Coordinates of C-alpha atoms in Angstrom, one line a residue:
X465 CA 235.6 85.3 214.6
X466 CA 235.1 88.6 216.4
X467 CA 237.7 87.5 219.0
X468 CA 240.2 86.7 216.3
X469 CA 239.5 90.0 214.5
X470 CA 239.9 91.9 217.8
X471 CA 243.2 90.2 218.5
X472 CA 244.4 91.2 215.0
X473 CA 243.5 94.8 215.5
X474 CA 245.1 94.8 218.9
X475 CA 248.4 93.5 217.4
X476 CA 248.1 96.0 214.6
X477 CA 247.6 98.8 217.1
X478 CA 250.6 97.7 219.0
X479 CA 252.8 97.6 215.9
X480 CA 251.5 101.0 214.8
X481 CA 252.4 102.4 218.2
X482 CA 255.9 101.0 217.8
X483 CA 256.2 102.6 214.4
X484 CA 255.0 105.9 215.7
X485 CA 257.7 105.7 218.4
X486 CA 260.3 104.8 215.8
X487 CA 259.0 107.6 213.6
X488 CA 259.7 110.4 216.1
X489 CA 262.9 112.3 215.4
X490 CA 264.7 115.1 217.3
X491 CA 265.4 117.3 214.3
X492 CA 262.7 119.9 214.0
X493 CA 262.3 123.5 212.9
X494 CA 262.3 126.1 215.7
X495 CA 259.3 128.4 215.9
X496 CA 261.6 131.4 215.5
X497 CA 262.5 130.3 211.9
X498 CA 259.2 131.4 210.5
X499 CA 259.0 135.1 211.4
X500 CA 262.6 135.4 210.2
X501 CA 261.7 133.8 206.8
X502 CA 258.7 136.2 206.5
X503 CA 260.9 139.2 207.2
X504 CA 263.4 138.0 204.5
X505 CA 260.5 137.6 202.0
X506 CA 259.1 141.1 202.8
X507 CA 262.6 142.6 202.2
X508 CA 262.6 141.0 198.8
X509 CA 259.2 142.3 197.7
X510 CA 260.2 146.0 197.2
X511 CA 256.7 147.3 197.9
X512 CA 254.8 144.5 196.2
X513 CA 252.5 141.8 197.5
X514 CA 253.2 138.1 198.1
X515 CA 250.1 135.8 198.3
X516 CA 250.8 132.3 199.6
X517 CA 247.8 130.0 199.8
X518 CA 247.7 126.9 202.0
X519 CA 246.4 123.6 200.7
X520 CA 242.8 124.0 199.7
X521 CA 241.4 120.6 200.5
X522 CA 241.8 117.7 203.0
X523 CA 243.9 114.7 202.2
X524 CA 242.5 112.0 200.0
X525 CA 241.7 108.6 201.4
X526 CA 244.7 107.0 199.7
X527 CA 247.3 109.4 201.2
X528 CA 249.4 108.6 204.3
X529 CA 248.9 112.0 205.8
X530 CA 248.1 115.6 205.0
X531 CA 250.9 117.5 203.2
X532 CA 250.8 121.3 203.3
X533 CA 251.8 123.4 200.3
X534 CA 255.6 123.8 200.5
X535 CA 255.7 127.7 200.4
X536 CA 253.0 128.1 203.0
X537 CA 254.8 125.5 205.2
X538 CA 258.1 127.3 204.7
X539 CA 256.7 130.8 205.8
X540 CA 254.3 129.8 208.5
X541 CA 255.1 126.3 209.8
X542 CA 251.4 125.5 209.9
X543 CA 251.2 122.0 208.6
X544 CA 247.5 121.5 209.4
X545 CA 245.7 124.6 208.1
X546 CA 243.3 124.2 205.1
X547 CA 242.1 127.1 203.0
X548 CA 244.2 129.7 204.7
X549 CA 246.0 132.5 202.8
X550 CA 249.1 134.4 203.9
X551 CA 249.6 137.9 202.5
X552 CA 252.8 139.8 202.8
X553 CA 252.7 143.5 202.0
X554 CA 256.1 144.9 201.0
X555 CA 254.9 148.5 201.3
X556 CA 254.1 148.2 205.0
X557 CA 256.3 145.2 205.9
X558 CA 253.2 143.6 207.4
X559 CA 252.2 139.9 207.2
X560 CA 248.5 139.0 207.5
X561 CA 247.1 135.5 207.8
X562 CA 243.5 134.9 206.7
X563 CA 242.0 131.7 208.1
X564 CA 238.8 129.6 207.6
X565 CA 236.1 129.6 210.3
X566 CA 236.2 126.9 212.9
X567 CA 235.0 123.5 211.7
X568 CA 233.0 121.9 214.5
X569 CA 234.1 118.4 213.3
X570 CA 237.8 119.2 213.9
X571 CA 239.8 119.5 217.1
X572 CA 243.1 120.4 215.3
X573 CA 244.1 122.6 212.4
X574 CA 242.3 125.6 213.9
X575 CA 243.6 129.1 214.5
X576 CA 241.5 131.9 216.1
X577 CA 241.3 135.1 214.0
X578 CA 242.2 137.5 216.7
X579 CA 244.9 139.8 218.1
X580 CA 246.1 137.1 220.6
X581 CA 246.9 134.7 217.7
X582 CA 248.6 137.5 215.8
X583 CA 250.8 138.5 218.8
X584 CA 251.7 135.0 219.7
X585 CA 252.7 134.0 216.2
X586 CA 254.2 137.4 215.1
X587 CA 251.8 138.4 212.4
X588 CA 250.5 141.9 211.9
X589 CA 247.0 140.4 212.0
X590 CA 245.1 137.1 211.8
X591 CA 241.8 137.7 210.1
X592 CA 238.8 135.7 209.0
X593 CA 239.0 134.5 205.4
X594 CA 235.9 136.6 204.5
X595 CA 238.0 139.7 204.9
X596 CA 240.6 138.7 202.3
X597 CA 238.6 140.0 199.3
X598 CA 237.9 143.5 200.7
X599 CA 241.5 143.7 202.0
X600 CA 242.8 142.9 198.5
X601 CA 240.5 145.4 196.8
X602 CA 241.6 148.2 199.1
X603 CA 245.3 147.3 198.7
X604 CA 245.2 146.9 194.9
X605 CA 243.3 150.1 194.6
X606 CA 246.2 152.2 196.1
X607 CA 248.2 152.1 192.9
X608 CA 250.4 149.9 190.7
X609 CA 251.6 146.8 192.5
X610 CA 252.7 143.4 191.4
X611 CA 251.0 140.5 193.2
X612 CA 253.3 137.5 193.4
X613 CA 251.3 134.3 194.0
X614 CA 252.8 131.1 195.3
X615 CA 251.9 128.1 193.1
X616 CA 250.1 125.2 194.8
X617 CA 250.0 122.7 191.9
X618 CA 253.2 120.7 192.5
X619 CA 253.3 118.8 189.2
X620 CA 251.7 121.6 187.1
X621 CA 248.5 121.4 185.2
X622 CA 246.8 122.0 181.9
X623 CA 246.8 125.6 180.7
X624 CA 243.2 125.6 179.4
X625 CA 240.4 125.8 180.2
X626 CA 240.9 128.3 183.1
X627 CA 239.0 126.4 185.8
X628 CA 241.5 123.5 185.3
X629 CA 244.6 125.7 184.8
X630 CA 247.4 126.1 187.2
X631 CA 246.8 127.8 190.6
X632 CA 248.6 131.0 189.6
X633 CA 246.4 131.4 186.5
X634 CA 243.3 131.0 188.6
X635 CA 244.5 133.5 191.1
X636 CA 245.4 135.9 188.2
X637 CA 241.9 135.8 186.9
X638 CA 240.4 136.6 190.3
X639 CA 242.9 139.3 191.3
X640 CA 242.3 141.0 187.9
X641 CA 238.6 141.3 188.8
X642 CA 239.7 143.0 192.1
X643 CA 241.9 145.6 190.3
X644 CA 245.3 143.9 189.9
X645 CA 247.3 144.9 186.9
X646 CA 250.2 142.5 187.3
X647 CA 250.1 139.0 188.7
X648 CA 253.2 136.7 188.6
X649 CA 254.4 133.4 190.1
X650 CA 256.0 133.9 193.4
X651 CA 258.8 131.4 192.5
X652 CA 261.2 134.2 191.7
X653 CA 260.6 135.7 195.2
X654 CA 260.5 132.6 197.4
X655 CA 262.9 130.2 195.5
X656 CA 266.1 132.2 196.3
X657 CA 265.1 132.1 200.0
X658 CA 264.4 128.4 200.0
X659 CA 267.5 127.6 198.0
X660 CA 269.8 128.3 200.9
X661 CA 269.2 126.1 203.9
X662 CA 269.7 127.4 207.5
X663 CA 271.3 125.3 210.2
X664 CA 267.9 123.9 211.4
X665 CA 267.0 122.8 207.9
X666 CA 270.4 121.2 207.4
X667 CA 270.0 119.2 210.7
X668 CA 266.6 117.9 209.4
X669 CA 268.0 117.1 206.0
X670 CA 270.8 115.0 207.6
X671 CA 268.0 112.9 209.1
X672 CA 266.2 112.8 205.8
X673 CA 269.4 111.6 204.2
X674 CA 270.1 109.0 206.9
X675 CA 266.5 107.5 206.8
X676 CA 266.4 107.6 203.0
X677 CA 269.7 105.8 202.8
X678 CA 268.4 103.0 205.1
X679 CA 265.2 102.7 203.2
X680 CA 267.1 102.5 199.9
X681 CA 269.2 99.6 201.3
X682 CA 266.0 97.8 202.3
X683 CA 264.6 98.2 198.8
X684 CA 267.9 97.0 197.3
X685 CA 267.8 93.8 199.3
X686 CA 264.2 93.2 198.6
X687 CA 264.8 92.8 194.9
X688 CA 264.4 89.3 193.4
X689 CA 263.3 87.7 190.1
X690 CA 259.5 87.1 189.8
X691 CA 258.8 89.6 192.6
X692 CA 256.3 92.4 191.8
X693 CA 257.7 95.9 192.0
X694 CA 255.0 96.8 194.5
X695 CA 256.4 94.2 197.0
X696 CA 259.7 96.0 197.1
X697 CA 258.0 99.4 197.2
X698 CA 256.0 98.4 200.3
X699 CA 259.3 97.3 201.9
X700 CA 260.7 100.8 201.3
X701 CA 257.6 102.5 202.8
X702 CA 257.9 100.4 206.0
X703 CA 261.7 101.0 206.2
X704 CA 261.2 104.8 206.2
X705 CA 259.0 104.5 209.3
X706 CA 261.3 102.0 211.0
X707 CA 264.3 104.3 210.3
X708 CA 262.6 107.1 212.1
X709 CA 260.9 109.1 209.3
X710 CA 257.3 110.2 209.1
X711 CA 256.9 108.2 205.9
X712 CA 257.9 108.4 202.2
X713 CA 258.4 111.7 200.4
X714 CA 257.1 110.1 197.2
X715 CA 255.8 106.7 196.4
X716 CA 259.0 104.6 195.8
X717 CA 260.1 103.8 192.3
X718 CA 261.4 100.3 191.9
X719 CA 261.3 100.4 188.1
X720 CA 262.5 97.2 186.4
X721 CA 263.3 96.2 182.9
X722 CA 261.6 98.6 180.4
X723 CA 260.4 100.7 183.2
X724 CA 263.9 101.5 184.2
X725 CA 264.4 103.5 181.0
X726 CA 264.1 107.2 182.1
X727 CA 262.0 107.9 179.0
X728 CA 259.3 105.7 180.5
X729 CA 259.3 106.9 184.1
X730 CA 256.8 109.6 183.6
X731 CA 254.2 107.0 182.7
X732 CA 254.0 106.2 186.4
X733 CA 252.2 109.6 187.0
X734 CA 249.3 108.4 184.8
X735 CA 249.3 104.7 185.7
X736 CA 246.6 103.3 188.0
X737 CA 249.0 100.5 189.1
X738 CA 252.2 102.6 189.2
X739 CA 253.4 100.5 186.1
X740 CA 253.7 97.5 188.4
X741 CA 255.3 94.4 186.9
X742 CA 257.1 91.2 187.8
X743 CA 260.9 91.6 187.8
X744 CA 262.9 89.2 185.6
X745 CA 266.4 87.7 185.8
X746 CA 268.9 89.7 183.6
X747 CA 267.0 93.0 184.1
X748 CA 268.2 96.0 186.0
X749 CA 265.9 98.0 188.3
X750 CA 265.9 101.7 189.3
X751 CA 265.6 101.9 193.1
X752 CA 264.6 105.6 193.6
X753 CA 263.3 106.4 197.1
X754 CA 263.0 109.1 199.7
X755 CA 261.8 109.4 203.3
X756 CA 260.2 112.5 204.9
X757 CA 261.2 114.1 208.2
X758 CA 259.4 117.2 209.6
X759 CA 258.0 118.0 206.1
X760 CA 261.5 117.8 204.4
X761 CA 261.8 115.3 201.5
X762 CA 264.5 112.8 200.5
X763 CA 265.5 111.6 197.0
X764 CA 268.2 109.0 196.6
X765 CA 268.9 105.8 194.6
X766 CA 270.9 103.5 192.4
X767 CA 270.4 101.0 189.6
X768 CA 270.7 97.3 190.7
X769 CA 270.5 93.9 189.0
X770 CA 267.2 92.1 189.8
X771 CA 269.0 88.8 190.3
X772 CA 271.8 90.3 192.4
X773 CA 274.4 90.0 189.7
X774 CA 275.1 92.3 186.8
X775 CA 275.9 90.8 183.4
X776 CA 279.4 91.6 182.2
X777 CA 278.1 94.2 179.8
X778 CA 275.9 95.8 182.5
X779 CA 278.8 95.7 184.9
X780 CA 281.2 97.5 182.5
X781 CA 278.6 100.1 181.5
X782 CA 277.7 100.8 185.2
X783 CA 281.2 101.1 186.4
X784 CA 282.0 103.5 183.6
X785 CA 279.0 105.5 184.6
X786 CA 280.1 105.4 188.3
X787 CA 283.6 106.6 187.5
X788 CA 282.2 109.6 185.6
X789 CA 279.7 110.3 188.4
X790 CA 282.3 110.3 191.1
X791 CA 284.7 112.5 189.1
X792 CA 281.9 115.1 188.8
X793 CA 280.9 114.6 192.4
X794 CA 284.5 115.6 193.5
X795 CA 284.0 119.1 191.9
X796 CA 280.8 120.0 193.7
X797 CA 281.3 123.2 195.8
X798 CA 280.3 126.8 196.1
X799 CA 280.3 128.9 192.8
X800 CA 280.5 125.8 190.5
X801 CA 278.0 125.5 187.6
X802 CA 276.3 122.2 187.0
X803 CA 277.7 122.1 183.5
X804 CA 281.2 122.1 185.0
X805 CA 280.3 119.1 187.1
X806 CA 279.0 117.3 184.0
X807 CA 282.0 118.2 181.9
X808 CA 284.3 116.7 184.5
X809 CA 282.2 113.5 184.6
X810 CA 282.3 113.3 180.8
X811 CA 286.1 113.9 180.7
X812 CA 286.6 110.8 183.0
X813 CA 284.2 108.7 180.8
X814 CA 286.2 109.8 177.7
X815 CA 289.5 108.9 179.4
X816 CA 288.2 105.4 180.2
X817 CA 286.4 104.7 176.9
X818 CA 289.3 103.1 175.0
X819 CA 289.7 100.4 177.7
X820 CA 286.2 99.1 177.4
X821 CA 285.8 95.5 176.1
X822 CA 282.1 94.6 176.1
X823 CA 279.7 95.7 173.4
X824 CA 277.3 97.3 176.0
X825 CA 280.2 99.0 177.7
X826 CA 281.5 100.6 174.5
X827 CA 277.9 101.5 173.5
X828 CA 277.4 103.1 176.9
X829 CA 280.4 105.4 176.3
X830 CA 279.0 106.4 172.9
X831 CA 275.6 107.3 174.4
X832 CA 277.1 109.2 177.3
X833 CA 279.5 111.1 175.1
X834 CA 276.9 111.7 172.4
X835 CA 275.0 114.9 171.7
X836 CA 272.1 114.0 174.1
X837 CA 274.2 112.2 176.6
X838 CA 273.7 114.7 179.5
X839 CA 270.2 115.8 178.6
X840 CA 268.5 113.9 181.5
X841 CA 271.2 114.8 184.0
X842 CA 270.2 117.1 186.9
X843 CA 271.5 118.8 190.0
X844 CA 268.1 119.8 191.5
X845 CA 267.2 121.3 194.8
X846 CA 265.8 119.2 197.7
X847 CA 264.0 120.4 200.8
X848 CA 260.3 120.8 201.5
X849 CA 259.8 119.4 197.9
X850 CA 261.8 116.4 196.6
X851 CA 262.6 118.5 193.6
X852 CA 263.0 122.3 194.1
X853 CA 264.3 123.6 190.8
X854 CA 267.5 123.6 188.9
X855 CA 270.1 126.1 190.1
X856 CA 272.2 127.8 187.5
X857 CA 275.1 128.1 190.0
X858 CA 275.7 126.0 193.1
X859 CA 276.0 128.1 196.3
X860 CA 277.1 127.2 199.8
X861 CA 274.0 126.2 201.8
X862 CA 272.2 124.6 198.9
X863 CA 270.8 121.1 199.3
X864 CA 270.8 119.3 196.0
X865 CA 270.2 115.9 194.5
X866 CA 273.0 114.9 192.1
X867 CA 271.0 112.8 189.7
X868 CA 272.5 111.2 186.5
X869 CA 270.9 108.7 184.2
X870 CA 271.1 107.2 180.7
X871 CA 269.8 104.2 178.8
X872 CA 271.8 101.7 176.7
X873 CA 270.8 98.5 175.0
X874 CA 267.5 98.4 176.8
X875 CA 269.1 98.9 180.3
X876 CA 268.2 102.1 182.2
X877 CA 271.0 103.3 184.5
X878 CA 270.5 105.9 187.2
X879 CA 272.4 107.2 190.3
X880 CA 271.5 109.9 192.8
X881 CA 272.8 111.3 196.1
X882 CA 271.6 114.1 198.4
X883 CA 274.4 116.7 198.9
X884 CA 274.9 119.8 200.9
X885 CA 277.0 122.4 199.0
X886 CA 279.8 124.0 201.1
X887 CA 282.2 126.8 200.5
X888 CA 285.2 124.5 199.8
X889 CA 283.5 121.3 199.0
X890 CA 280.4 119.3 199.9
X891 CA 278.7 116.9 202.4
X892 CA 276.9 113.8 201.2
X893 CA 273.7 113.5 203.2
X894 CA 273.2 110.0 201.9
X895 CA 276.8 108.8 202.6
X896 CA 277.8 105.2 202.9
X897 CA 275.7 103.7 200.1
X898 CA 277.3 101.4 197.5
X899 CA 278.6 102.7 194.2
X900 CA 280.4 100.2 192.0
X901 CA 278.9 97.0 190.6
X902 CA 280.9 94.9 193.1
X903 CA 279.7 97.0 196.1
X904 CA 276.1 96.8 195.0
X905 CA 276.3 93.0 194.5
X906 CA 277.9 92.6 197.9
X907 CA 275.2 94.8 199.5
X908 CA 272.5 92.7 197.9
X909 CA 274.0 89.4 199.1
X910 CA 274.5 90.3 202.7
X911 CA 272.4 91.5 205.6
X912 CA 274.9 94.1 206.6
X913 CA 274.0 97.7 207.1
X914 CA 275.1 100.6 205.0
X915 CA 278.5 100.2 203.5
X916 CA 281.4 102.7 203.5
X917 CA 282.6 104.4 200.4

């Protein structure tokens, strides 16, 4: 028995090694990016403070790997520090990093608090974490200053009681005891910097888009009646690694039947089994996935028929939706507002509505053209987070997910691409995926790789 078990572990180790080799990618942030980002943040502070905490705890046992808080990762590149705090002082243009004492159990994720570390990494100083409180007291005592704090609770949290409130609220209470008169979220300072991607980020996001597209196609072809959603989700997780990504950017959504309705999606954040269920013939399924490369996150997907064939009503509703989506997609470029994109999509749907013949198709047009038709539509940022906010105006250099959805006659429809906004147009990071009902059915029935548009 021990011999068999040893053989199994040897095989598992060999397969893991293969996955790790496959998971290595060339796209990576250069070390020079981080001092430049800190300089840009200091220039935006106008004499105020920016406080950026690292993640405050180790990973949980059910996580694939440690994930640093996005703003700390963006400004330092330190993906393995726990309990560190970066402070940028706009009045002196100095950046100081406060780090935890060495943990004797660890051989990584350590940084010595000394002048050598500061010089090598281009900080004004690297200090022990015990010096953070007296440093803040002295700085806050020098006069009126706004302390901007970077949030660390990705999904938000309850507002009361204070010990359970969001990270900014907890920092606000502590900083007030040290003399702070104004504490605000750092989103307004850091978000404009993170919105516009530099060339290195774009190179990584191209890899994110490529790997995410390949993982999506694997998930699409794994669908079948009577299969559990988890079976296809595990296929997506494995596909990200095989494609060359570190892993998934979020646990995949293969939400079938009633779960495909966007109103029900949020239940997965409270569900112990990720609302797992067996998929049934005649249902549609939302395949919503993303792979992660060098800390950058993907987000892409489509709706597909569980059985591999849409019903006539589903087909007409989906192709109507696709026509609107692609009309809106054609308008994405610098200085365009999301509403203009949506208006173009609706204009195409309105033009095609009189030609619809099935009850579900006609009802789809009524829903999409109704007063709440575009309420769930989004053009949201993607980068170090899979959702980085909703820009009011698209600008060249933004990486966005163009994500539209609606529900009709019990069928939830959804479509999403990752896109780079350019001055005179756009680039689709997730190019080559199927759009129309016929293209999706063909992709599900063959073993071919990604299809052209």
